[in-house]
């Protein structure tokens, strides 16, 4: 790298030498050289105005200025032998008025040299500055770096395994990579070949990038980070060149780790799509495959890639010898969510009353990024409310914000709509309270959030690896609770159940076509998640006949109708409890799980909202001040 920089400055050095020589020649050409006779004649004519005599060991140099016949000052220079007779003769002729004796031994050669070179150095520096400015502003400034790798080298990674929570099994799988990067000879001695590539698969926000950085931080090795989209350009061959350059740099700094985020951007299946393949992306993928094959075993280079779309990756990328190991980083369970909350709560000022275990129970399906966002939103709300600590009220509001968006308290209902929404949400809550296998109601509100006029926060009693048929039927019945309450109490229906119907229909269709949970038997009728952009659905014949399609629709309708009837039966049986719950929602707008249980038992909850009203007043005053 240093050698390349010196080569770049060679043209500037040539220009500087040329300018120095040119000015030096020009300076010398201005001085008129005289013979001894001409010098004597000029002195006798008394035309010399100023003279400098430098006595050397062998030569006496006389310099000065004189006026010609036209009255112009002429610079002259003459050299004579350094004999005593000649020196005395010249000194006597010049006289004392215009004679300056210069001691040759007292002259500072370096000072004179610097004085003569300094102007040229200043001019050369100015020219170099202008050339650099012109080059940096032009489009060709980085033409030669266009095909260089875009991978960012990060050293001294501060992220450790202690910063990664909720992924215990994943950390165990990655621990041996750390051991290999630290002590590669240990594995070579045993004859073990460490995986060249590790593919991290999982939903967004589960910590794939964080886990990769933690491996580099624990191993204390250079960390090259790049996105899959950084390889692909509009010019064919650029991506392949960047891949070659990236592996070349990695080999120079091994042991090291290369992290490719969103590898599906460059690693999609080749030859897919209606109009043929993408030449640039395919060439880049081919080069990546070749480079991974070219890495010798146990050379100290480990490649980690991350994606949430493993189904679109090319099979050649996943074969042994390339990405040998595939690790699924899934959404955390309740224990994992608690650990993640503890990690992100390190720099948060939480109230002692905060129970992170209860908070983890209320956030099923949240990723690590979602949980971090919850704590951050709670901290922002605490600042907004001018509090010194983060309380449960801020965390509760933060969960709602992450799930549904901020509350729209300025949007007002008319009395009929407010009552309709209250009974609709109460219908969902009653199903959750009295239907076995249903989810548990944690919170009910009729305050609009996002596109919803109100919503129920419902969590499973126990987190399961898979759902049974009764679990799915209970979900559909819960979705039908709101529509059933509208039909029974208002003899009318609204558009508020559109999302409930969509979710219920999707679950029923999967039960029939994928899970084999209908009278059609354990047969898969759906083709699954086929992707049009991969060219899988063009001109592909339907895998079901017209008769089977009709029967599928009949089974879906049968499931939906059965759950709808069951929801009506439960609401009719607990009609009085629903009325109590709806009236409480109309009055208080938001109810927690503990308050819902007390309401359906006929107990008063008015005392619970004294402090809440004060908090709402403070929040409204804060909003006014901010406005």
Coordinates of C-alpha atoms in Angstrom, one line a residue:
X1 CA 0.0 0.0 0.0
X2 CA 2.8 2.4 0.9
X3 CA 4.6 1.6 -2.4
X4 CA 1.5 2.4 -4.4
X5 CA 1.2 5.8 -2.7
X6 CA 4.8 6.7 -3.6
X7 CA 4.2 5.7 -7.3
X8 CA 1.2 8.1 -7.3
X9 CA 3.5 11.0 -6.4
X10 CA 6.1 10.4 -9.1
X11 CA 4.4 12.7 -11.7
X12 CA 4.4 15.5 -9.2
X13 CA 8.1 15.0 -8.4
X14 CA 9.0 15.2 -12.1
X15 CA 7.1 18.4 -12.5
X16 CA 8.8 20.0 -9.4
X17 CA 12.3 19.0 -10.7
X18 CA 11.5 20.5 -14.1
X19 CA 10.3 23.8 -12.6
X20 CA 13.3 24.0 -10.4
X21 CA 15.7 23.4 -13.3
X22 CA 13.9 25.9 -15.5
X23 CA 14.0 28.7 -12.9
X24 CA 17.6 28.0 -12.0
X25 CA 18.6 28.2 -15.7
X26 CA 16.6 31.4 -16.0
X27 CA 18.3 32.9 -13.0
X28 CA 21.7 32.0 -14.3
X29 CA 21.0 33.3 -17.8
X30 CA 20.1 36.8 -16.4
X31 CA 23.7 37.3 -15.1
X32 CA 26.2 38.6 -17.7
X33 CA 29.5 36.7 -17.6
X34 CA 32.6 39.0 -18.1
X35 CA 36.2 38.3 -18.9
X36 CA 38.9 39.9 -16.8
X37 CA 39.6 42.5 -19.4
X38 CA 35.9 43.5 -19.7
X39 CA 35.7 43.7 -15.9
X40 CA 38.7 46.1 -15.7
X41 CA 37.3 48.2 -18.5
X42 CA 33.9 48.5 -16.7
X43 CA 35.6 49.4 -13.5
X44 CA 37.7 52.1 -15.1
X45 CA 34.6 53.6 -16.7
X46 CA 33.1 53.8 -13.2
X47 CA 29.9 52.2 -14.2
X48 CA 29.8 49.6 -11.4
X49 CA 27.2 50.5 -8.7
X50 CA 27.7 47.5 -6.3
X51 CA 30.1 44.6 -6.2
X52 CA 30.7 41.5 -4.1
X53 CA 34.1 39.9 -4.0
X54 CA 34.3 36.3 -2.8
X55 CA 37.8 35.0 -2.3
X56 CA 38.1 31.3 -2.7
X57 CA 41.1 29.0 -2.5
X58 CA 41.8 29.1 -6.3
X59 CA 39.3 31.5 -7.8
X60 CA 38.1 35.0 -6.9
X61 CA 34.5 35.6 -7.9
X62 CA 33.3 39.1 -8.5
X63 CA 29.5 39.8 -8.8
X64 CA 27.6 43.0 -8.9
X65 CA 25.6 45.4 -11.0
X66 CA 26.5 48.1 -13.4
X67 CA 24.7 50.5 -15.8
X68 CA 25.0 50.3 -19.5
X69 CA 24.9 53.2 -22.0
X70 CA 21.1 53.3 -21.8
X71 CA 21.1 53.5 -18.0
X72 CA 19.7 50.0 -17.4
X73 CA 21.1 48.0 -14.4
X74 CA 22.9 44.8 -15.6
X75 CA 23.9 41.9 -13.3
X76 CA 27.4 40.7 -14.0
X77 CA 29.6 37.9 -12.9
X78 CA 33.4 37.3 -13.4
X79 CA 36.0 34.9 -12.2
X80 CA 39.8 35.6 -11.9
X81 CA 42.7 33.6 -10.6
X82 CA 43.1 33.9 -6.8
X83 CA 46.6 35.4 -6.8
X84 CA 47.6 38.1 -4.4
X85 CA 48.4 40.5 -7.2
X86 CA 45.1 40.1 -8.9
X87 CA 43.1 40.4 -5.6
X88 CA 44.9 43.6 -4.6
X89 CA 44.4 45.1 -8.1
X90 CA 40.7 44.4 -8.1
X91 CA 40.2 45.7 -4.6
X92 CA 42.1 48.9 -5.3
X93 CA 40.2 49.6 -8.5
X94 CA 36.7 49.0 -6.9
X95 CA 37.5 51.2 -4.0
X96 CA 35.7 51.2 -0.6
X97 CA 32.4 52.8 -1.6
X98 CA 30.9 50.0 -3.6
X99 CA 32.9 47.0 -2.5
X100 CA 31.6 44.2 -0.4
X101 CA 34.0 41.5 0.7
X102 CA 32.4 38.0 1.2
X103 CA 34.1 35.3 3.2
X104 CA 33.7 32.0 1.3
X105 CA 34.3 30.0 4.5
X106 CA 31.5 31.9 6.3
X107 CA 28.9 31.2 3.7
X108 CA 26.1 28.7 4.6
X109 CA 25.7 26.5 1.6
X110 CA 22.6 24.8 3.0
X111 CA 20.9 28.1 3.9
X112 CA 21.5 29.4 0.4
X113 CA 20.2 26.1 -1.1
X114 CA 17.1 26.3 1.0
X115 CA 16.5 29.9 0.1
X116 CA 16.7 29.1 -3.6
X117 CA 14.6 25.9 -3.4
X118 CA 11.9 27.2 -1.1
X119 CA 9.9 29.2 -3.7
X120 CA 9.8 26.1 -6.0
X121 CA 8.6 23.9 -3.1
X122 CA 5.8 26.3 -2.4
X123 CA 4.8 26.4 -6.1
X124 CA 5.0 22.6 -6.4
X125 CA 2.9 22.1 -3.3
X126 CA 0.2 24.4 -4.6
X127 CA 0.2 22.5 -7.9
X128 CA -0.2 19.2 -6.1
X129 CA -3.0 20.6 -4.1
X130 CA -4.8 21.8 -7.2
X131 CA -4.3 18.5 -9.0
X132 CA -5.7 16.6 -6.0
X133 CA -8.7 18.8 -5.9
X134 CA -9.4 18.4 -9.6
X135 CA -9.0 14.7 -9.3
X136 CA -11.3 14.3 -6.2
X137 CA -14.0 16.4 -7.8
X138 CA -14.0 14.4 -11.1
X139 CA -15.9 11.2 -11.7
X140 CA -12.7 9.4 -12.5
X141 CA -11.1 9.9 -9.1
X142 CA -11.9 6.4 -7.9
X143 CA -12.0 4.7 -11.2
X144 CA -9.3 2.3 -10.2
X145 CA -10.9 1.6 -6.8
X146 CA -14.3 0.7 -8.4
X147 CA -13.6 -3.0 -8.4
X148 CA -12.1 -3.1 -4.9
X149 CA -13.8 -4.8 -2.0
X150 CA -16.3 -2.8 0.0
X151 CA -15.8 -4.9 3.1
X152 CA -15.2 -2.8 6.2
X153 CA -12.4 -3.9 8.5
X154 CA -13.3 -3.6 12.2
X155 CA -10.8 -4.3 14.9
X156 CA -11.0 -4.4 18.6
X157 CA -14.6 -5.5 18.7
X158 CA -16.1 -4.8 22.1
X159 CA -19.1 -7.1 21.7
X160 CA -18.8 -10.3 23.8
X161 CA -20.9 -13.3 24.4
X162 CA -22.2 -11.7 27.6
X163 CA -23.9 -9.1 25.4
X164 CA -25.8 -11.8 23.5
X165 CA -28.8 -13.3 25.5
X166 CA -31.5 -15.7 24.6
X167 CA -29.3 -17.8 22.3
X168 CA -27.6 -20.3 24.5
X169 CA -27.5 -23.2 22.0
X170 CA -26.4 -20.9 19.2
X171 CA -23.5 -19.7 21.4
X172 CA -22.4 -23.3 22.1
X173 CA -22.3 -23.9 18.4
X174 CA -20.2 -20.8 17.8
X175 CA -17.8 -21.4 20.7
X176 CA -15.7 -23.9 18.8
X177 CA -15.2 -21.3 16.1
X178 CA -13.6 -19.0 18.7
X179 CA -11.4 -21.9 19.9
X180 CA -10.3 -22.6 16.3
X181 CA -9.5 -18.9 15.5
X182 CA -7.4 -18.8 18.7
X183 CA -5.7 -22.2 18.4
X184 CA -6.0 -23.6 14.9
X185 CA -3.2 -26.1 15.3
X186 CA -5.2 -27.9 18.0
X187 CA -7.8 -28.9 15.4
X188 CA -5.2 -29.7 12.7
X189 CA -3.4 -32.0 15.1
X190 CA -6.6 -34.0 15.7
X191 CA -7.3 -34.1 11.9
X192 CA -10.5 -32.1 12.2
X193 CA -11.6 -29.7 9.5
X194 CA -13.3 -26.6 10.9
X195 CA -16.3 -25.4 8.9
X196 CA -15.3 -22.9 6.2
X197 CA -18.7 -21.2 6.3
X198 CA -21.5 -20.9 8.8
X199 CA -24.9 -19.7 7.8
X200 CA -27.1 -18.0 10.4
X201 CA -30.8 -18.3 9.6
X202 CA -33.6 -16.7 11.5
X203 CA -36.3 -14.0 11.5
X204 CA -35.2 -10.3 11.5
X205 CA -34.1 -8.9 14.8
X206 CA -33.0 -12.1 16.4
X207 CA -29.4 -11.1 16.8
X208 CA -27.6 -12.8 13.9
X209 CA -25.2 -9.9 13.3
X210 CA -24.7 -9.4 17.0
X211 CA -23.8 -13.1 17.4
X212 CA -21.2 -12.8 14.6
X213 CA -19.6 -9.8 16.1
X214 CA -19.5 -11.5 19.5
X215 CA -17.5 -14.4 17.9
X216 CA -15.0 -11.9 16.5
X217 CA -14.9 -10.1 19.8
X218 CA -14.2 -13.2 21.8
X219 CA -11.6 -14.5 19.4
X220 CA -10.0 -11.0 19.1
X221 CA -9.5 -11.3 15.3
X222 CA -10.0 -8.8 12.5
X223 CA -13.7 -8.6 11.4
X224 CA -14.6 -7.9 7.8
X225 CA -18.2 -6.9 7.5
X226 CA -20.0 -6.5 4.1
X227 CA -23.6 -6.7 2.8
X228 CA -24.6 -9.0 0.0
X229 CA -25.8 -6.0 -2.0
X230 CA -22.4 -4.4 -1.9
X231 CA -21.1 -6.9 -4.4
X232 CA -23.7 -6.4 -7.1
X233 CA -23.3 -3.5 -9.5
X234 CA -24.7 -2.6 -12.9
X235 CA -21.4 -3.5 -14.6
X236 CA -20.8 -7.2 -15.2
X237 CA -17.7 -8.5 -13.5
X238 CA -17.4 -5.9 -10.8
X239 CA -19.0 -8.1 -8.2
X240 CA -16.6 -11.0 -9.0
X241 CA -13.6 -8.7 -8.8
X242 CA -14.8 -7.4 -5.4
X243 CA -15.1 -11.0 -4.1
X244 CA -11.5 -11.8 -5.2
X245 CA -10.2 -8.7 -3.6
X246 CA -12.1 -9.4 -0.3
X247 CA -10.6 -12.9 0.0
X248 CA -7.2 -11.6 -1.0
X249 CA -7.2 -9.1 1.9
X250 CA -8.6 -11.7 4.3
X251 CA -5.7 -14.1 3.5
X252 CA -3.2 -11.3 4.3
X253 CA -4.7 -10.7 7.7
X254 CA -5.6 -14.3 8.7
X255 CA -6.7 -15.5 11.1
X256 CA -9.8 -13.4 10.6
X257 CA -13.5 -13.5 10.1
X258 CA -15.7 -12.4 7.1
X259 CA -19.3 -11.6 7.8
X260 CA -21.7 -11.3 4.8
X261 CA -25.1 -9.9 5.9
X262 CA -28.2 -10.6 3.8
X263 CA -26.4 -13.1 1.6
X264 CA -29.6 -13.8 -0.3
X265 CA -29.0 -10.6 -2.2
X266 CA -26.1 -12.3 -4.0
X267 CA -26.7 -16.0 -3.3
X268 CA -30.1 -16.6 -4.9
X269 CA -30.6 -19.6 -7.1
X270 CA -29.0 -19.3 -10.5
X271 CA -31.0 -19.4 -13.7
X272 CA -34.2 -18.5 -11.8
X273 CA -36.8 -16.0 -12.9
X274 CA -39.1 -15.5 -16.0
X275 CA -36.5 -13.6 -18.0
X276 CA -33.5 -15.6 -17.3
X277 CA -30.7 -15.1 -14.7
X278 CA -29.0 -11.9 -13.7
X279 CA -25.5 -12.1 -15.2
X280 CA -23.8 -9.8 -12.7
X281 CA -25.3 -11.5 -9.7
X282 CA -24.6 -15.0 -11.1
X283 CA -21.0 -14.2 -11.9
X284 CA -20.5 -12.8 -8.4
X285 CA -22.0 -16.0 -6.9
X286 CA -19.8 -18.2 -9.1
X287 CA -16.8 -16.3 -7.9
X288 CA -17.8 -16.6 -4.3
X289 CA -18.2 -20.4 -4.7
X290 CA -14.8 -20.7 -6.4
X291 CA -13.1 -18.6 -3.6
X292 CA -14.6 -20.7 -0.9
X293 CA -13.4 -23.8 -2.6
X294 CA -10.0 -22.2 -2.9
X295 CA -9.6 -21.7 0.9
X296 CA -7.5 -24.4 2.2
X297 CA -8.5 -26.3 5.3
X298 CA -7.6 -24.7 8.6
X299 CA -6.1 -21.5 7.1
X300 CA -7.6 -19.3 9.7
X301 CA -10.4 -17.7 7.6
X302 CA -14.0 -18.3 8.7
X303 CA -17.0 -17.0 6.7
X304 CA -20.2 -16.2 8.5
X305 CA -23.3 -15.3 6.6
X306 CA -26.8 -14.2 7.7
X307 CA -30.2 -14.4 6.0
X308 CA -33.8 -14.7 6.8
X309 CA -34.6 -16.3 3.4
X310 CA -32.7 -19.6 3.3
X311 CA -35.3 -21.0 0.8
X312 CA -34.0 -18.8 -2.0
X313 CA -30.3 -19.7 -1.7
X314 CA -28.5 -21.6 -4.4
X315 CA -27.9 -25.3 -3.4
X316 CA -24.3 -25.1 -4.4
X317 CA -23.8 -22.5 -1.7
X318 CA -25.0 -24.8 1.0
X319 CA -23.1 -28.0 0.2
X320 CA -20.4 -29.3 2.5
X321 CA -17.1 -27.5 1.9
X322 CA -18.7 -24.1 1.6
X323 CA -21.4 -23.2 4.1
X324 CA -20.9 -26.5 6.1
X325 CA -23.0 -25.5 9.1
X326 CA -26.4 -23.9 9.3
X327 CA -27.5 -22.5 12.6
X328 CA -31.1 -21.3 13.2
X329 CA -31.3 -18.3 15.4
X330 CA -35.0 -18.4 16.4
X331 CA -37.2 -16.1 18.4
X332 CA -36.4 -16.3 22.1
X333 CA -38.6 -18.1 24.6
X334 CA -39.8 -16.6 27.9
X335 CA -36.5 -17.3 29.6
X336 CA -34.5 -15.9 26.7
X337 CA -36.7 -12.8 26.6
X338 CA -36.0 -12.2 30.3
X339 CA -32.2 -12.5 29.7
X340 CA -32.4 -10.1 26.7
X341 CA -34.3 -7.6 28.8
X342 CA -31.6 -7.8 31.5
X343 CA -28.9 -7.1 29.0
X344 CA -30.6 -4.0 27.5
X345 CA -31.7 -2.8 31.0
X346 CA -28.1 -2.3 32.1
X347 CA -28.0 1.4 31.3
X348 CA -31.7 2.1 32.0
X349 CA -33.0 3.6 35.2
X350 CA -35.7 1.1 36.1
X351 CA -38.0 1.3 39.1
X352 CA -37.4 -1.4 41.7
X353 CA -41.0 -2.5 41.2
X354 CA -40.3 -3.6 37.6
X355 CA -40.6 -7.4 37.2
X356 CA -38.7 -8.3 34.0
X357 CA -40.0 -11.9 34.2
X358 CA -43.6 -10.6 34.0
X359 CA -42.6 -8.3 31.2
X360 CA -41.1 -11.3 29.3
X361 CA -44.3 -13.2 29.8
X362 CA -46.3 -10.4 28.2
X363 CA -44.1 -10.2 25.1
X364 CA -44.4 -13.6 23.3
X365 CA -43.1 -13.5 19.7
X366 CA -40.9 -10.5 20.3
X367 CA -37.4 -10.6 18.9
X368 CA -34.4 -9.2 20.7
X369 CA -34.6 -6.0 18.6
X370 CA -38.3 -5.6 19.6
X371 CA -37.4 -5.9 23.3
X372 CA -34.6 -3.4 23.0
X373 CA -37.1 -1.1 21.3
X374 CA -39.6 -1.6 24.1
X375 CA -37.1 -0.5 26.8
X376 CA -36.0 2.5 24.6
X377 CA -39.5 3.7 24.1
X378 CA -40.2 3.3 27.8
X379 CA -37.1 5.5 28.6
X380 CA -38.3 8.1 26.1
X381 CA -41.8 8.1 27.7
X382 CA -40.2 8.5 31.2
X383 CA -38.3 11.6 29.9
X384 CA -41.5 12.9 28.3
X385 CA -43.4 12.5 31.6
X386 CA -40.5 14.2 33.6
X387 CA -39.8 11.1 35.7
X388 CA -36.6 10.1 37.3
X389 CA -37.2 6.3 36.9
X390 CA -39.0 4.1 34.3
X391 CA -42.2 2.6 35.8
X392 CA -44.5 -0.2 34.7
X393 CA -46.9 2.3 33.1
X394 CA -44.2 3.4 30.7
X395 CA -43.3 -0.2 29.8
X396 CA -46.9 -1.0 29.3
X397 CA -47.4 1.9 26.9
X398 CA -44.1 1.0 25.2
X399 CA -45.3 -2.6 24.5
X400 CA -48.5 -1.1 23.0
X401 CA -46.5 1.3 20.9
X402 CA -44.2 -1.4 19.5
X403 CA -47.2 -3.7 18.6
X404 CA -49.8 -1.2 17.4
X405 CA -48.3 2.3 17.3
X406 CA -49.0 5.3 19.5
X407 CA -52.4 5.9 21.0
X408 CA -54.6 8.3 19.1
X409 CA -56.4 9.9 22.0
X410 CA -57.5 12.9 19.9
X411 CA -59.7 10.6 17.8
X412 CA -63.1 10.7 19.5
X413 CA -65.9 8.2 19.1
X414 CA -69.6 8.9 19.1
X415 CA -71.5 7.1 21.8
X416 CA -72.8 4.4 19.4
X417 CA -69.4 3.6 17.9
X418 CA -67.7 3.6 21.3
X419 CA -70.3 1.2 22.7
X420 CA -69.9 -1.0 19.6
X421 CA -66.1 -1.1 20.0
X422 CA -66.4 -1.9 23.7
X423 CA -68.7 -4.8 23.1
X424 CA -66.6 -6.1 20.2
X425 CA -63.4 -6.1 22.3
X426 CA -65.3 -7.6 25.3
X427 CA -66.4 -10.4 23.0
X428 CA -62.8 -11.4 22.3
X429 CA -61.9 -11.1 26.0
X430 CA -64.9 -13.4 27.1
X431 CA -63.7 -16.1 24.7
X432 CA -60.2 -15.9 26.2
X433 CA -61.6 -16.1 29.7
X434 CA -64.0 -19.0 29.3
X435 CA -62.7 -21.2 26.4
X436 CA -60.3 -24.0 27.2
X437 CA -57.1 -24.0 25.1
X438 CA -57.6 -20.3 24.4
X439 CA -54.9 -17.6 25.0
X440 CA -54.9 -15.6 28.2
X441 CA -56.2 -12.0 28.1
X442 CA -53.6 -9.6 29.4
X443 CA -55.1 -6.3 28.4
X444 CA -58.2 -4.9 26.7
X445 CA -58.4 -1.3 25.4
X446 CA -60.8 0.7 23.2
X447 CA -58.2 3.5 22.6
X448 CA -57.5 3.6 18.9
X449 CA -53.9 2.6 17.9
X450 CA -52.7 2.4 14.3
X451 CA -55.5 1.2 12.1
X452 CA -57.3 -0.6 14.9
X453 CA -60.2 1.0 16.9
X454 CA -59.2 -1.2 19.9
X455 CA -57.4 -4.4 20.6
X456 CA -56.8 -7.3 23.0
X457 CA -53.4 -8.3 24.2
X458 CA -53.6 -12.1 24.6
X459 CA -50.7 -14.4 25.4
X460 CA -50.6 -18.2 25.4
X461 CA -50.8 -20.0 28.7
X462 CA -47.7 -22.0 28.0
X463 CA -45.3 -21.4 25.1
X464 CA -45.3 -24.5 22.8
X465 CA -43.1 -25.8 20.1
X466 CA -46.2 -26.7 18.0
X467 CA -49.9 -26.2 18.1
X468 CA -52.6 -28.9 18.2
X469 CA -55.9 -28.9 16.3
X470 CA -57.8 -27.7 19.4
X471 CA -55.3 -24.8 19.8
X472 CA -55.9 -23.7 16.3
X473 CA -59.7 -24.0 16.7
X474 CA -59.5 -22.0 19.9
X475 CA -57.6 -19.3 18.0
X476 CA -60.3 -19.1 15.3
X477 CA -63.0 -19.0 18.0
X478 CA -61.3 -16.1 19.7
X479 CA -61.1 -14.2 16.4
X480 CA -64.8 -14.8 15.9
X481 CA -65.7 -13.4 19.4
X482 CA -65.9 -9.8 18.3
X483 CA -68.2 -10.4 15.4
X484 CA -70.4 -12.7 17.5
X485 CA -70.8 -10.0 20.2
X486 CA -71.8 -7.4 17.5
X487 CA -74.4 -9.8 16.1
X488 CA -75.9 -10.7 19.6
X489 CA -76.0 -7.3 21.1
X490 CA -76.6 -4.9 18.2
X491 CA -78.2 -7.2 15.6
X492 CA -75.8 -5.6 13.2
X493 CA -72.1 -6.1 12.1
X494 CA -69.3 -3.6 11.4
X495 CA -66.0 -3.5 9.4
X496 CA -64.0 -3.8 12.6
X497 CA -63.7 -7.5 12.3
X498 CA -61.9 -7.4 8.9
X499 CA -58.5 -8.3 10.4
X500 CA -60.1 -11.0 12.6
X501 CA -61.8 -12.7 9.6
X502 CA -58.5 -12.6 7.6
X503 CA -56.5 -14.3 10.3
X504 CA -59.2 -16.9 11.0
X505 CA -59.5 -17.7 7.3
X506 CA -55.7 -18.1 6.9
X507 CA -55.5 -20.5 9.9
X508 CA -58.5 -22.5 8.6
X509 CA -57.0 -22.8 5.1
X510 CA -53.7 -24.0 6.5
X511 CA -55.5 -26.6 8.6
X512 CA -57.1 -28.0 5.5
X513 CA -54.3 -27.7 2.9
X514 CA -51.1 -28.0 4.9
X515 CA -51.8 -29.6 8.3
X516 CA -54.3 -32.3 7.2
X517 CA -56.7 -31.3 10.0
X518 CA -60.0 -31.8 8.2
X519 CA -62.2 -34.5 6.7
X520 CA -60.1 -34.4 3.5
X521 CA -57.5 -36.4 5.4
X522 CA -53.7 -36.0 5.9
X523 CA -53.0 -34.8 2.4
X524 CA -51.0 -31.7 1.4
X525 CA -53.0 -29.7 -1.1
X526 CA -51.2 -26.4 -1.0
X527 CA -47.9 -26.0 -3.0
X528 CA -46.4 -24.0 -0.1
X529 CA -44.5 -20.8 -0.2
X530 CA -43.5 -20.8 -3.9
X531 CA -41.9 -17.6 -5.1
X532 CA -42.9 -16.0 -8.4
X533 CA -39.6 -14.1 -8.6
X534 CA -37.7 -17.5 -8.6
X535 CA -39.7 -18.6 -11.6
X536 CA -41.5 -21.5 -9.8
X537 CA -45.1 -20.4 -10.4
X538 CA -45.0 -19.5 -14.1
X539 CA -47.1 -21.9 -16.2
X540 CA -47.2 -24.4 -13.3
X541 CA -50.4 -26.5 -13.4
X542 CA -52.7 -26.5 -10.3
X543 CA -52.0 -29.5 -8.0
X544 CA -55.7 -29.9 -7.1
X545 CA -58.7 -30.7 -9.3
X546 CA -61.8 -28.6 -9.4
X547 CA -63.6 -31.0 -7.2
X548 CA -60.9 -31.0 -4.5
X549 CA -60.8 -27.2 -4.7
X550 CA -64.5 -27.1 -4.0
X551 CA -64.1 -29.5 -1.1
X552 CA -61.3 -27.4 0.3
X553 CA -63.6 -24.3 0.3
X554 CA -66.3 -26.4 2.0
X555 CA -64.0 -27.5 4.7
X556 CA -62.7 -24.0 5.4
X557 CA -66.3 -22.8 5.6
X558 CA -67.2 -25.7 7.9
X559 CA -64.3 -24.8 10.3
X560 CA -65.1 -21.1 10.4
X561 CA -68.9 -21.7 10.8
X562 CA -68.3 -24.2 13.7
X563 CA -66.0 -21.8 15.5
X564 CA -68.4 -18.9 14.9
X565 CA -71.2 -20.9 16.4
X566 CA -69.1 -21.9 19.4
X567 CA -68.2 -18.2 20.0
X568 CA -71.8 -17.3 20.0
X569 CA -72.7 -20.0 22.5
X570 CA -69.9 -18.9 24.9
X571 CA -70.9 -15.2 24.7
X572 CA -74.6 -16.1 25.2
X573 CA -73.8 -18.2 28.2
X574 CA -71.7 -15.4 29.7
X575 CA -73.8 -12.5 28.5
X576 CA -73.9 -10.8 31.9
X577 CA -70.1 -10.8 32.3
X578 CA -69.7 -9.4 28.8
X579 CA -72.0 -6.5 29.6
X580 CA -70.1 -5.7 32.8
X581 CA -66.8 -5.8 31.0
X582 CA -68.1 -3.6 28.1
X583 CA -69.5 -1.0 30.5
X584 CA -66.2 -0.9 32.4
X585 CA -64.4 -0.4 29.1
X586 CA -66.7 2.5 28.1
X587 CA -65.9 4.2 31.4
X588 CA -62.2 3.4 31.9
X589 CA -61.1 2.6 28.2
X590 CA -58.3 0.3 29.2
X591 CA -58.3 -2.7 31.6
X592 CA -55.6 -5.1 32.7
X593 CA -55.9 -8.8 33.3
X594 CA -56.3 -8.4 37.0
X595 CA -59.0 -5.7 36.5
X596 CA -60.9 -7.9 34.0
X597 CA -61.1 -10.7 36.5
X598 CA -62.5 -8.4 39.1
X599 CA -65.0 -6.8 36.7
X600 CA -66.5 -10.2 35.6
X601 CA -66.9 -11.1 39.3
X602 CA -68.9 -7.9 39.9
X603 CA -66.2 -6.1 41.9
X604 CA -65.6 -2.4 41.6
X605 CA -62.3 -1.1 40.1
X606 CA -62.9 2.6 40.5
X607 CA -60.2 2.9 43.1
X608 CA -57.6 1.6 40.6
X609 CA -57.9 4.7 38.4
X610 CA -57.3 7.5 40.9
X611 CA -53.5 7.5 40.3
X612 CA -53.9 6.7 36.6
X613 CA -56.0 9.8 36.2
X614 CA -53.2 11.9 37.8
X615 CA -50.7 10.4 35.4
X616 CA -52.9 11.1 32.4
X617 CA -53.2 14.8 33.6
X618 CA -49.5 15.1 33.9
X619 CA -49.0 13.5 30.5
X620 CA -51.5 15.9 28.9
X621 CA -49.8 18.9 30.6
X622 CA -46.5 17.8 29.3
X623 CA -47.9 17.5 25.8
X624 CA -49.3 21.0 26.0
X625 CA -45.9 22.3 27.1
X626 CA -44.2 20.5 24.2
X627 CA -46.8 21.9 21.8

